[in-house]
């Protein structure tokens, strides 16, 4: 398997623009997680899905952020409108379902810069 | 609430020295999982180990070893004979375990930057 695939790897956008980050989890994995890494807050969970259903979005910073998982092989994280403080590395991760415990497999991350 | 503390922000050692990275965690769960991840300068997160809260047996993998002590809520990581390639940020993480399995919703520590000088 190719692992968790995120796109784009780098994104530079102007303040106020809409940004969409994409993630393809490992085939067969039931859980998908979005994390954000910043210098100030470290690595923090934004939202996670189980079988395409959002389970916990308490980490989503505000209404400007939204995440969807329309099917088992694709998820998006959208920021609209973007602000400079959204600049961070966004990681997507996936894991198998309950009873098949293992580590979270992370994508390479998307480095977002909002200017 | 769950929390992971990595008190060491930065550590600098000379190649071939042994180094221990500390990790202290807090949780009210009786079943949980602990992890270590490595983040090299290239930025990806590399899985190193997962430990079940019921398994306090220490583990060794090559130059890496882990010491899990529930009595002190610690899960320390030791690199023996460090190498320049070990230079990275190392994260300790905690995962709650519910319904018979780990959700792998990870609570990360703030990380320890390890610099190994040649």
CSV table of C-alpha atoms in Angstrom, one decimal, chain A residues 31 33 45 48 50 55-56 58 95-101, chain B residues 1-2 27-33 35 50 52-54 94-105 107:
chain,number,residue,atom,x,y,z
A,31,UNK,CA,-10.5,5.7,11.3
A,33,UNK,CA,-7.7,11.8,11.8
A,45,UNK,CA,-6.2,16.7,17.0
A,48,UNK,CA,-11.6,12.3,13.5
A,50,UNK,CA,-15.0,6.4,12.0
A,55,UNK,CA,-16.9,11.3,15.8
A,56,UNK,CA,-15.1,14.2,17.5
A,58,UNK,CA,-14.0,19.4,19.4
A,95,UNK,CA,-5.8,3.4,11.6
A,96,UNK,CA,-7.6,0.1,11.2
A,97,UNK,CA,-10.8,-0.5,13.1
A,98,UNK,CA,-11.5,-1.7,16.6
A,99,UNK,CA,-9.9,-4.9,17.5
A,100,UNK,CA,-7.0,-4.4,15.1
A,101,UNK,CA,-5.0,-2.2,17.3
B,1,UNK,CA,-8.1,14.8,31.4
B,2,UNK,CA,-5.2,13.2,29.5
B,27,UNK,CA,-4.8,9.6,32.4
B,28,UNK,CA,-7.7,8.3,34.4
B,29,UNK,CA,-8.2,5.4,32.1
B,30,UNK,CA,-7.1,1.9,33.2
B,31,UNK,CA,-6.5,0.8,29.6
B,32,UNK,CA,-4.5,3.0,27.3
B,33,UNK,CA,-1.7,3.0,24.8
B,35,UNK,CA,3.6,5.7,21.7
B,50,UNK,CA,3.3,1.3,20.9
B,52,UNK,CA,-0.2,-1.4,26.0
B,53,UNK,CA,-0.9,-0.2,29.6
B,54,UNK,CA,-1.1,-3.8,30.8
B,94,UNK,CA,-1.0,8.7,24.7
B,95,UNK,CA,-4.1,7.1,23.3
B,96,UNK,CA,-7.3,6.3,25.1
B,97,UNK,CA,-8.6,2.8,24.6
B,98,UNK,CA,-12.3,2.2,24.5
B,99,UNK,CA,-14.7,-0.6,23.6
B,100,UNK,CA,-11.9,-3.1,23.5
B,101,UNK,CA,-9.6,-1.3,21.2
B,102,UNK,CA,-7.5,1.7,20.8
B,103,UNK,CA,-9.1,4.6,18.9
B,104,UNK,CA,-5.7,6.0,18.4
B,105,UNK,CA,-6.9,9.5,19.0
B,107,UNK,CA,-2.6,13.2,22.8
